[in-house]
mmCIF file of C-alpha atoms in Angstrom:
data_model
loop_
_atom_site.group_PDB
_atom_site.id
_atom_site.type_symbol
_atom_site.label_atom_id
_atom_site.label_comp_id
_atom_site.label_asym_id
_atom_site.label_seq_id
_atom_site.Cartn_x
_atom_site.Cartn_y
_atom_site.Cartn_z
ATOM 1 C CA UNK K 26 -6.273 -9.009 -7.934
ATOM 2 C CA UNK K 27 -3.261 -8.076 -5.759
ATOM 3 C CA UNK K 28 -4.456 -7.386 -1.977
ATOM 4 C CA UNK K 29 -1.505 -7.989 0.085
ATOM 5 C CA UNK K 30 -0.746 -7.596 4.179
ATOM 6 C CA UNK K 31 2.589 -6.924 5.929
ATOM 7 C CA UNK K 32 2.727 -6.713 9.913
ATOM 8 C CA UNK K 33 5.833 -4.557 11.228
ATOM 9 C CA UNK K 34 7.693 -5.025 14.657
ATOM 10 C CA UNK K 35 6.022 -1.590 15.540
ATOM 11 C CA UNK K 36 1.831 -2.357 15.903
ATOM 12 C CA UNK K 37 1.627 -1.340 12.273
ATOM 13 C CA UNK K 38 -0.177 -2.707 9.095
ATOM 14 C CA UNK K 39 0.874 -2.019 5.380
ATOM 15 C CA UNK K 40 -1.688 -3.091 2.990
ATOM 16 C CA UNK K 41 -0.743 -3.529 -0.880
ATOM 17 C CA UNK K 42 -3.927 -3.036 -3.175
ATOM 18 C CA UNK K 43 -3.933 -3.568 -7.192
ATOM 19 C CA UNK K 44 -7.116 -1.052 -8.911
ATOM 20 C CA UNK K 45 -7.923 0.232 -11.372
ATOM 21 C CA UNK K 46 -7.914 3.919 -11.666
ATOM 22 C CA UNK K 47 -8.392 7.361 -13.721
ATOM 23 C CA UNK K 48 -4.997 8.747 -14.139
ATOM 24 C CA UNK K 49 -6.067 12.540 -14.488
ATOM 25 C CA UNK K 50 -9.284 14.194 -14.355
ATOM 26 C CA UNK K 51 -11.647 13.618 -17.864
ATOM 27 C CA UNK K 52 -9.463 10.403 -18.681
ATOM 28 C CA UNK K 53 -11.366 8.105 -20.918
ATOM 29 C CA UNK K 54 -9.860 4.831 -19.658
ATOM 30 C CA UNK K 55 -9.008 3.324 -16.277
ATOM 31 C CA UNK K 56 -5.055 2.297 -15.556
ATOM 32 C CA UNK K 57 -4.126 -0.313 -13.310
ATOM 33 C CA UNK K 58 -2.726 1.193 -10.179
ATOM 34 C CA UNK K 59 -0.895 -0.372 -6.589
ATOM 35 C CA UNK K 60 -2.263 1.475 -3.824
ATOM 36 C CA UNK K 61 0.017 1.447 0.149
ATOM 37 C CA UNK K 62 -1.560 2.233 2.374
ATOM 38 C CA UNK K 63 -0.553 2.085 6.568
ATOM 39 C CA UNK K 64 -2.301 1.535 9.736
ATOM 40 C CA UNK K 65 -1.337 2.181 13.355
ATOM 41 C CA UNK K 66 -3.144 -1.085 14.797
ATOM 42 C CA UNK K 67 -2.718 0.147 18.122
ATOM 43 C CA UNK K 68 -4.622 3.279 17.973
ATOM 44 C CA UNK K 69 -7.911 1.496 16.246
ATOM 45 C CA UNK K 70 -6.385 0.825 13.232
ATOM 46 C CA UNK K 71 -5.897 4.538 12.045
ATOM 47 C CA UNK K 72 -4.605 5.164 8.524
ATOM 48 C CA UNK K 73 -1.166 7.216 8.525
ATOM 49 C CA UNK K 74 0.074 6.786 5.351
ATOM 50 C CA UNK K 75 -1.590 6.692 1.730
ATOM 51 C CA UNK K 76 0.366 6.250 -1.584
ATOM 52 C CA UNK K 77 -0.505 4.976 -5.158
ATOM 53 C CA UNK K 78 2.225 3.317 -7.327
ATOM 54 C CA UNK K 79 2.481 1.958 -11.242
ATOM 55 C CA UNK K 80 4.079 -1.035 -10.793
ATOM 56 C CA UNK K 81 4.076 -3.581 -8.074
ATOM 57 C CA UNK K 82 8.454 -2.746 -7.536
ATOM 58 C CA UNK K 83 7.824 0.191 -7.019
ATOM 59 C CA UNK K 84 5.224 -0.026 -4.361
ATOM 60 C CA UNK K 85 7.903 -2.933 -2.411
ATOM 61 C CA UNK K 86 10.726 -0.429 -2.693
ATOM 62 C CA UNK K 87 8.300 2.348 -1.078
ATOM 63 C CA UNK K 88 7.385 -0.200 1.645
ATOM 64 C CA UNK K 89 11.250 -1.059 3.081
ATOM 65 C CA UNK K 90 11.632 2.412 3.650
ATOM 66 C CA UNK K 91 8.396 2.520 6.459
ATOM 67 C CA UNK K 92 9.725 1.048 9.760
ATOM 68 C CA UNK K 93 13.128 0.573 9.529
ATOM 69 C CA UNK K 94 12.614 -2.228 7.087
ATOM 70 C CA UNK K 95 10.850 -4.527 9.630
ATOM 71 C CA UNK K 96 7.650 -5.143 7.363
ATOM 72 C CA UNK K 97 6.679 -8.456 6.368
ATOM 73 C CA UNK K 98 4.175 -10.460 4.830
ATOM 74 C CA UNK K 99 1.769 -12.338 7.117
ATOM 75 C CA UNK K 100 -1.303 -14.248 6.415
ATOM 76 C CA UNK K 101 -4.140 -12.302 8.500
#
């Protein structure tokens, strides 16, 4: 299970989640999904950004384009 943290030069948090999801409405089988999601830390942690990804590239690529680039893993 993919659960990732990154910590920006900004008071932000980026948080990289694997899950397993329905891709459409009345689907008969969950798909493995990568879910971003970001947090201003300095206003009590309040989620600004929510995105859901196929692959775990694709989620990274999403990521560098959030605060100039200045994301990076950190063990919290």
């Amino acid at each position: 299970m993919v659960d990732y943290k990154f910590y920006d030069n900004y008071g932000n948090m980026a948080r990289i989640t694997e899950r397993m999801v329905l891709p459409y409405e009345n689907a008969k089988q969950r798909k493995k999904a990568y879910v971003l999601s970001l947090y201003a830390m300095y206003d009590n942690g309040m989620m600004y950004h929510l995105s859901m990804y196929d692959n775990l590239d694709d989620v990274m690529r999403k990521l560098e384009m959030f605060s100039n680039g200045t994301f990076k893993a950190r063990n919290a």
